[in-house]
mmCIF file of C-alpha atoms and ligand atoms in Angstrom:
data_model
loop_
_atom_site.group_PDB
_atom_site.id
_atom_site.type_symbol
_atom_site.label_atom_id
_atom_site.label_comp_id
_atom_site.label_asym_id
_atom_site.label_seq_id
_atom_site.Cartn_x
_atom_site.Cartn_y
_atom_site.Cartn_z
ATOM 1 C CA MET A 10 83.252 115.016 73.048
ATOM 2 C CA PRO A 11 86.553 113.194 73.773
ATOM 3 C CA ARG A 12 86.150 109.550 73.006
ATOM 4 C CA VAL A 13 87.379 108.235 76.558
ATOM 5 C CA ALA A 14 85.972 111.401 78.859
ATOM 6 C CA GLY A 15 86.155 110.767 82.655
ATOM 7 C CA LYS A 16 87.406 107.043 82.267
ATOM 8 C CA VAL A 17 90.850 105.627 83.964
ATOM 9 C CA ALA A 18 92.799 103.793 82.386
ATOM 10 C CA ILE A 19 96.392 101.771 83.463
ATOM 11 C CA VAL A 20 98.206 101.123 80.312
ATOM 12 C CA THR A 21 101.776 98.378 81.092
ATOM 13 C CA GLY A 22 104.549 99.040 79.441
ATOM 14 C CA GLY A 23 103.804 102.638 78.597
ATOM 15 C CA ALA A 24 107.195 103.586 78.812
ATOM 16 C CA MET A 25 107.881 103.163 74.825
ATOM 17 C CA GLY A 26 106.477 101.759 71.608
ATOM 18 C CA ILE A 27 102.517 101.030 71.018
ATOM 19 C CA GLY A 28 102.155 101.313 74.895
ATOM 20 C CA GLN A 29 103.565 105.192 74.691
ATOM 21 C CA ALA A 30 101.400 105.569 71.865
ATOM 22 C CA CYS A 31 98.457 104.256 74.027
ATOM 23 C CA ALA A 32 98.928 106.060 76.623
ATOM 24 C CA GLU A 33 99.062 109.222 74.754
ATOM 25 C CA LEU A 34 95.857 108.589 72.644
ATOM 26 C CA LEU A 35 94.025 107.664 75.725
ATOM 27 C CA ALA A 36 94.782 110.902 77.396
ATOM 28 C CA ALA A 37 94.111 113.158 74.128
ATOM 29 C CA GLU A 38 90.962 111.539 74.156
ATOM 30 C CA GLY A 39 90.120 112.397 77.862
ATOM 31 C CA ALA A 40 91.090 109.380 79.966
ATOM 32 C CA ALA A 41 93.629 110.268 83.283
ATOM 33 C CA VAL A 42 96.371 107.411 82.557
ATOM 34 C CA VAL A 43 98.687 105.328 84.835
ATOM 35 C CA VAL A 44 101.408 104.931 82.607
ATOM 36 C CA THR A 45 103.310 101.508 84.061
ATOM 37 C CA ASP A 46 106.810 99.730 83.280
ATOM 38 C CA ARG A 47 109.980 98.729 84.804
ATOM 39 C CA GLU A 48 112.039 101.732 82.992
ATOM 40 C CA THR A 49 111.472 104.285 84.983
ATOM 41 C CA GLU A 50 113.024 106.912 83.623
ATOM 42 C CA ALA A 51 111.382 106.582 80.225
ATOM 43 C CA GLY A 52 108.260 106.124 82.045
ATOM 44 C CA LYS A 53 108.021 109.227 83.672
ATOM 45 C CA LYS A 54 109.137 110.947 80.582
ATOM 46 C CA VAL A 55 105.709 109.322 78.781
ATOM 47 C CA ALA A 56 103.515 110.373 82.033
ATOM 48 C CA ASP A 57 105.387 114.202 82.401
ATOM 49 C CA ALA A 58 104.995 114.971 78.234
ATOM 50 C CA ILE A 59 101.223 113.726 78.644
ATOM 51 C CA THR A 60 100.815 116.342 81.257
ATOM 52 C CA ALA A 61 102.647 119.073 79.739
ATOM 53 C CA ALA A 62 100.231 118.601 77.023
ATOM 54 C CA GLY A 63 97.689 119.561 79.487
ATOM 55 C CA HIS A 64 96.174 115.958 80.116
ATOM 56 C CA ARG A 65 95.967 113.401 83.261
ATOM 57 C CA ALA A 66 98.761 111.061 83.560
ATOM 58 C CA MET A 67 101.043 109.695 86.252
ATOM 59 C CA PHE A 68 103.391 106.955 86.150
ATOM 60 C CA VAL A 69 104.403 103.968 88.749
ATOM 61 C CA GLU A 70 106.664 101.809 88.635
ATOM 62 C CA HIS A 71 106.052 98.184 87.605
ATOM 63 C CA ASP A 72 107.300 94.619 86.875
ATOM 64 C CA VAL A 73 103.877 93.032 85.251
ATOM 65 C CA GLY A 74 104.870 89.033 86.322
ATOM 66 C CA ASP A 75 105.204 90.475 90.195
ATOM 67 C CA GLU A 76 101.829 90.143 91.940
ATOM 68 C CA ASP A 77 102.446 92.359 94.725
ATOM 69 C CA ALA A 78 103.331 95.227 92.026
ATOM 70 C CA TRP A 79 99.902 94.481 90.575
ATOM 71 C CA LYS A 80 98.195 95.118 94.088
ATOM 72 C CA LYS A 81 100.223 98.277 94.150
ATOM 73 C CA VAL A 82 99.240 99.899 90.670
ATOM 74 C CA ILE A 83 95.697 99.238 91.347
ATOM 75 C CA ALA A 84 95.774 100.714 94.381
ATOM 76 C CA ALA A 85 97.727 103.729 93.125
ATOM 77 C CA ALA A 86 94.980 104.184 90.649
ATOM 78 C CA LEU A 87 92.134 104.354 92.860
ATOM 79 C CA LYS A 88 94.077 106.664 95.398
ATOM 80 C CA ALA A 89 94.999 109.046 92.428
ATOM 81 C CA TYR A 90 91.654 108.687 90.268
ATOM 82 C CA GLY A 91 89.070 107.219 92.320
ATOM 83 C CA LYS A 92 88.659 103.980 89.519
ATOM 84 C CA VAL A 93 89.658 101.948 86.942
ATOM 85 C CA ASP A 94 87.996 101.734 83.515
ATOM 86 C CA ILE A 95 90.232 100.778 81.304
ATOM 87 C CA LEU A 96 93.367 97.955 81.284
ATOM 88 C CA VAL A 97 95.795 98.286 78.918
ATOM 89 C CA ASN A 98 97.766 94.666 79.169
ATOM 90 C CA ASN A 99 100.540 95.801 77.031
ATOM 91 C CA ALA A 100 103.956 95.193 78.516
ATOM 92 C CA GLY A 101 105.845 92.226 76.580
ATOM 93 C CA VAL A 102 109.358 90.925 75.622
ATOM 94 C CA GLY A 103 110.242 88.926 72.216
ATOM 95 C CA TRP A 104 112.987 86.936 71.486
ATOM 96 C CA PHE A 105 113.829 84.016 68.697
ATOM 97 C CA GLY A 106 114.170 81.224 69.884
ATOM 98 C CA ASP A 107 112.768 77.689 68.359
ATOM 99 C CA VAL A 108 111.093 75.098 70.199
ATOM 100 C CA GLU A 109 114.096 72.422 70.215
ATOM 101 C CA HIS A 110 116.364 75.209 71.452
ATOM 102 C CA THR A 111 114.931 77.055 73.916
ATOM 103 C CA SER A 112 116.131 76.625 77.388
ATOM 104 C CA LEU A 113 113.333 76.041 79.751
ATOM 105 C CA ASP A 114 115.050 79.244 81.990
ATOM 106 C CA ASP A 115 114.435 81.714 78.713
ATOM 107 C CA TRP A 116 110.604 79.881 78.020
ATOM 108 C CA ARG A 117 109.458 80.660 81.479
ATOM 109 C CA LYS A 118 111.120 84.303 81.598
ATOM 110 C CA LEU A 119 109.201 85.196 78.494
ATOM 111 C CA LEU A 120 105.740 83.340 79.708
ATOM 112 C CA ARG A 121 106.008 84.960 83.290
ATOM 113 C CA ILE A 122 105.925 88.717 81.319
ATOM 114 C CA ASN A 123 103.901 88.036 78.316
ATOM 115 C CA LEU A 124 101.206 85.523 80.009
ATOM 116 C CA ASP A 125 101.472 85.521 84.012
ATOM 117 C CA GLY A 126 101.457 89.355 83.252
ATOM 118 C CA VAL A 127 98.512 89.573 81.007
ATOM 119 C CA PHE A 128 96.886 87.016 83.799
ATOM 120 C CA LEU A 129 97.547 89.391 86.841
ATOM 121 C CA GLY A 130 96.314 92.455 85.220
ATOM 122 C CA ILE A 131 92.788 90.653 84.387
ATOM 123 C CA LYS A 132 92.913 89.102 87.752
ATOM 124 C CA TYR A 133 93.449 92.549 89.807
ATOM 125 C CA ALA A 134 91.416 94.803 87.276
ATOM 126 C CA ILE A 135 88.422 92.938 87.687
ATOM 127 C CA PRO A 136 87.337 93.357 91.221
ATOM 128 C CA ALA A 137 88.342 97.023 90.714
ATOM 129 C CA MET A 138 86.638 97.271 87.760
ATOM 130 C CA ARG A 139 83.486 95.510 89.127
ATOM 131 C CA THR A 140 83.208 98.268 91.791
ATOM 132 C CA ALA A 141 83.224 100.542 89.755
ATOM 133 C CA GLY A 142 80.167 98.930 87.403
ATOM 134 C CA GLY A 143 82.438 97.836 84.501
ATOM 135 C CA GLY A 144 85.362 98.257 82.070
ATOM 136 C CA SER A 145 87.079 97.410 79.375
ATOM 137 C CA ILE A 146 90.569 95.010 79.601
ATOM 138 C CA ILE A 147 92.368 95.080 76.583
ATOM 139 C CA ASN A 148 95.367 92.414 76.106
ATOM 140 C CA MET A 149 97.750 93.167 73.412
ATOM 141 C CA SER A 150 98.502 89.662 71.638
ATOM 142 C CA SER A 151 99.916 89.637 68.098
ATOM 143 C CA ILE A 152 99.589 87.593 64.712
ATOM 144 C CA GLU A 153 101.718 85.382 66.414
ATOM 145 C CA GLY A 154 98.748 84.454 68.433
ATOM 146 C CA LEU A 155 97.249 83.619 65.275
ATOM 147 C CA VAL A 156 99.805 82.048 63.176
ATOM 148 C CA GLY A 157 102.824 79.925 64.104
ATOM 149 C CA ASP A 158 106.498 81.206 63.322
ATOM 150 C CA PRO A 159 109.106 78.280 63.602
ATOM 151 C CA ARG A 160 112.073 80.465 64.966
ATOM 152 C CA ILE A 161 109.449 81.998 68.433
ATOM 153 C CA ALA A 162 108.322 78.939 70.237
ATOM 154 C CA ALA A 163 107.802 80.310 73.064
ATOM 155 C CA TYR A 164 106.658 83.802 71.837
ATOM 156 C CA ASN A 165 103.716 82.056 69.936
ATOM 157 C CA ALA A 166 102.789 80.378 72.615
ATOM 158 C CA SER A 167 102.576 83.023 75.093
ATOM 159 C CA LYS A 168 100.653 85.431 72.453
ATOM 160 C CA GLY A 169 98.439 82.460 72.000
ATOM 161 C CA GLY A 170 97.698 81.793 75.294
ATOM 162 C CA VAL A 171 96.790 85.562 75.501
ATOM 163 C CA ARG A 172 94.096 85.102 73.227
ATOM 164 C CA LEU A 173 92.359 82.420 74.573
ATOM 165 C CA LEU A 174 92.959 83.577 78.004
ATOM 166 C CA SER A 175 90.835 86.988 76.602
ATOM 167 C CA LYS A 176 88.135 84.621 75.743
ATOM 168 C CA SER A 177 88.166 82.919 78.478
ATOM 169 C CA ALA A 178 88.198 85.937 80.997
ATOM 170 C CA ALA A 179 85.581 87.769 78.590
ATOM 171 C CA LEU A 180 83.266 85.153 79.333
ATOM 172 C CA TYR A 181 83.746 85.138 83.033
ATOM 173 C CA CYS A 182 82.562 88.720 83.087
ATOM 174 C CA ALA A 183 79.791 88.695 80.684
ATOM 175 C CA ARG A 184 78.358 85.444 82.882
ATOM 176 C CA GLU A 185 78.776 87.200 86.617
ATOM 177 C CA ARG A 186 77.364 90.186 84.462
ATOM 178 C CA THR A 187 80.095 92.890 85.474
ATOM 179 C CA GLY A 188 79.398 94.987 83.035
ATOM 180 C CA ILE A 189 83.094 94.212 81.820
ATOM 181 C CA ARG A 190 84.511 93.765 78.680
ATOM 182 C CA VAL A 191 87.711 91.556 77.904
ATOM 183 C CA ASN A 192 89.185 91.868 74.012
ATOM 184 C CA SER A 193 92.234 90.987 72.426
ATOM 185 C CA VAL A 194 94.526 93.003 69.864
ATOM 186 C CA HIS A 195 96.460 91.631 67.380
ATOM 187 C CA PRO A 196 99.140 94.070 65.625
ATOM 188 C CA GLY A 197 101.491 92.590 62.695
ATOM 189 C CA TYR A 198 105.308 94.082 62.619
ATOM 190 C CA ILE A 199 104.915 97.595 64.101
ATOM 191 C CA VAL A 200 107.925 99.925 64.231
ATOM 192 C CA THR A 201 108.939 99.892 67.586
ATOM 193 C CA PRO A 202 111.872 99.637 69.927
ATOM 194 C CA MET A 203 111.666 95.883 69.920
ATOM 195 C CA VAL A 204 110.864 95.667 66.007
ATOM 196 C CA GLU A 205 114.098 97.947 65.978
ATOM 197 C CA ARG A 206 116.014 95.834 67.841
ATOM 198 C CA GLY A 207 115.709 93.155 66.274
ATOM 199 C CA ILE A 208 116.236 94.161 62.634
ATOM 200 C CA GLU A 209 119.668 95.776 64.410
ATOM 201 C CA SER A 210 121.064 92.869 66.135
ATOM 202 C CA SER A 211 120.221 90.626 62.375
ATOM 203 C CA ASP A 212 123.118 89.889 60.189
ATOM 204 C CA ASN A 213 121.913 92.340 57.600
ATOM 205 C CA PRO A 214 119.729 94.992 59.129
ATOM 206 C CA ALA A 215 118.461 96.523 55.863
ATOM 207 C CA GLU A 216 117.667 93.440 53.859
ATOM 208 C CA MET A 217 116.160 92.364 57.494
ATOM 209 C CA ARG A 218 114.186 95.410 57.401
ATOM 210 C CA LYS A 219 112.981 94.806 53.638
ATOM 211 C CA THR A 220 112.086 91.279 54.532
ATOM 212 C CA LEU A 221 109.749 92.143 57.594
ATOM 213 C CA GLU A 222 107.899 95.334 55.337
ATOM 214 C CA ALA A 223 107.291 92.323 52.450
ATOM 215 C CA LEU A 224 105.384 90.013 54.688
ATOM 216 C CA HIS A 225 102.500 92.416 54.790
ATOM 217 C CA PRO A 226 100.632 92.555 51.713
ATOM 218 C CA VAL A 227 100.859 96.599 52.178
ATOM 219 C CA GLY A 228 104.355 96.804 51.691
ATOM 220 C CA HIS A 229 105.185 98.237 55.093
ATOM 221 C CA MET A 230 105.135 98.132 58.514
ATOM 222 C CA GLY A 231 102.640 99.750 60.739
ATOM 223 C CA LYS A 232 102.880 102.525 63.277
ATOM 224 C CA PRO A 233 102.234 102.334 66.839
ATOM 225 C CA MET A 234 99.513 104.555 66.404
ATOM 226 C CA ASP A 235 98.034 101.977 64.149
ATOM 227 C CA ILE A 236 97.450 100.161 67.122
ATOM 228 C CA ALA A 237 96.325 102.835 69.670
ATOM 229 C CA TYR A 238 93.209 103.648 67.345
ATOM 230 C CA GLY A 239 92.152 99.962 67.906
ATOM 231 C CA VAL A 240 92.624 100.184 71.475
ATOM 232 C CA LEU A 241 90.988 103.415 72.175
ATOM 233 C CA TYR A 242 87.697 101.759 70.270
ATOM 234 C CA LEU A 243 88.269 98.911 72.535
ATOM 235 C CA ALA A 244 88.384 100.949 75.384
ATOM 236 C CA SER A 245 85.888 103.477 74.445
ATOM 237 C CA ASP A 246 81.615 103.001 75.173
ATOM 238 C CA GLU A 247 81.691 102.985 71.275
ATOM 239 C CA SER A 248 82.421 98.935 71.549
ATOM 240 C CA GLU A 249 80.419 97.730 74.291
ATOM 241 C CA PHE A 250 79.205 95.017 72.332
ATOM 242 C CA ALA A 251 82.565 93.696 71.886
ATOM 243 C CA THR A 252 83.923 91.338 74.042
ATOM 244 C CA GLY A 253 85.622 88.194 73.426
ATOM 245 C CA SER A 254 86.984 89.232 70.206
ATOM 246 C CA GLU A 255 90.289 89.776 68.342
ATOM 247 C CA LEU A 256 91.042 93.116 66.401
ATOM 248 C CA VAL A 257 93.531 92.419 64.153
ATOM 249 C CA ILE A 258 95.362 95.151 62.403
ATOM 250 C CA ASP A 259 98.259 93.594 60.116
ATOM 251 C CA GLY A 260 98.572 95.140 56.995
ATOM 252 C CA GLY A 261 96.871 91.964 55.536
ATOM 253 C CA TYR A 262 99.645 89.883 57.392
ATOM 254 C CA THR A 263 96.856 87.177 58.365
ATOM 255 C CA ALA A 264 94.491 87.610 55.344
ATOM 256 C CA GLN A 265 97.008 85.209 53.390
HETATM 257 N N1 LIG B 329 106.060 95.752 67.712
HETATM 258 C C1 LIG B 329 105.769 94.928 67.284
HETATM 259 O O1 LIG B 329 105.637 94.502 65.531
HETATM 260 C C2 LIG B 329 104.283 93.948 67.929
HETATM 261 C C3 LIG B 329 103.511 93.335 67.047
HETATM 262 C C4 LIG B 329 102.683 92.141 68.065
HETATM 263 C C5 LIG B 329 102.638 92.453 69.076
HETATM 264 N N2 LIG B 329 103.149 93.660 69.828
HETATM 265 C C6 LIG B 329 103.243 92.907 71.338
HETATM 266 O O2 LIG B 329 102.970 94.920 71.805
HETATM 267 C C7 LIG B 329 103.362 94.912 72.702
HETATM 268 C C8 LIG B 329 104.277 95.989 73.132
HETATM 269 O O3 LIG B 329 105.322 95.973 72.025
HETATM 270 P P1 LIG B 329 106.495 96.903 71.441
HETATM 271 O O4 LIG B 329 106.373 96.560 70.295
HETATM 272 O O5 LIG B 329 105.973 98.310 71.656
HETATM 273 O O6 LIG B 329 107.616 96.627 72.773
HETATM 274 P P2 LIG B 329 108.817 97.565 73.343
HETATM 275 O O7 LIG B 329 109.881 97.045 73.673
HETATM 276 O O8 LIG B 329 109.019 99.022 71.875
HETATM 277 O O9 LIG B 329 108.028 98.083 74.574
HETATM 278 C C9 LIG B 329 107.577 97.506 75.415
HETATM 279 C C10 LIG B 329 107.542 97.934 76.797
HETATM 280 O O10 LIG B 329 106.949 96.675 77.826
HETATM 281 C C11 LIG B 329 107.892 97.231 78.814
HETATM 282 N N3 LIG B 329 107.913 96.020 79.662
HETATM 283 C C12 LIG B 329 108.870 94.939 79.580
HETATM 284 N N4 LIG B 329 108.768 93.736 79.914
HETATM 285 C C13 LIG B 329 108.284 94.810 81.077
HETATM 286 C C14 LIG B 329 107.770 93.669 82.438
HETATM 287 N N5 LIG B 329 108.159 92.822 82.800
HETATM 288 N N6 LIG B 329 107.227 94.777 83.377
HETATM 289 C C15 LIG B 329 106.694 96.102 82.773
HETATM 290 N N7 LIG B 329 106.868 96.414 81.666
HETATM 291 C C16 LIG B 329 107.861 96.083 80.672
HETATM 292 C C17 LIG B 329 109.259 97.379 78.534
HETATM 293 O O11 LIG B 329 109.895 98.532 79.422
HETATM 294 C C18 LIG B 329 109.262 98.856 77.239
HETATM 295 O O12 LIG B 329 108.759 100.023 77.809
HETATM 296 C C19 LIG B 329 104.135 93.705 73.498
HETATM 297 O O13 LIG B 329 103.061 92.933 74.307
HETATM 298 C C20 LIG B 329 104.465 92.785 72.157
HETATM 299 O O14 LIG B 329 104.552 91.593 72.293
HETATM 300 C C21 LIG B 329 104.102 94.262 69.383
#
């Protein structure tokens, strides 16, 4: 029996990286998946490939920091598939900047996507999921939402914010008996376009790759499917007692 058979999932930032893996795995395990992203061509390709593999998916163009766009995404999911059971708030951006040298403009740009985007997703998913009798909201935080890094002040702030926003929303949904669960996921470094861009833009990419690998006690970075399997667990009814929790998948990074 597929693990999310008959469920409807929205995956933001599903055009590549971790979001793409989540969309593909949820679809393969029986969910109809609404892939959203601001990258239209890449997002359509992911949805088309899922459909070509015999599963259900559609693409909706989406900027997660835009409130009206969220209303359209939820409406599109309801129109196409009749309900929303799973929301993976995965879309995110990251760039270097310590607290002293980050401009207010760059701070706001990052927070708009990584934190406002997650807030809006939760806000608009709750009414849709309540109607369906419950659901699972999975918010992509990071190891950087658990421990600090002096080079990424805004990113740290956004991912720490996602961690506690998830708990606040989980408690609200539990208290209101909505049947909706909210959890956060905390990946270590995962080889995706985001991380590849960071490596390639460094002064010595080969050295940078080795440095990042060495940060993980297991000796290597993760792959998108390592995270997608955790998301699948939280999306499925197997995790029905899990809410307000933090799923750390980081090769031991934060165990040290
Ligand atoms: N890769 C890692 O090492 C790592 C580690 C911890 C957490 N994360 C988090 O996982 C998530 C996915 O990261 P990734 O590595 O796959 O990144 P990625 O850059 O490879 O993919 C991110 C996707 O999000 C989309 N996106 C960006 N801004 C958007 C917006 N405003 N609206 C809609 N879509 C938008 C991008 O177009 C892209 O398709 C992010 O939230 C990231 O912070 C990544």
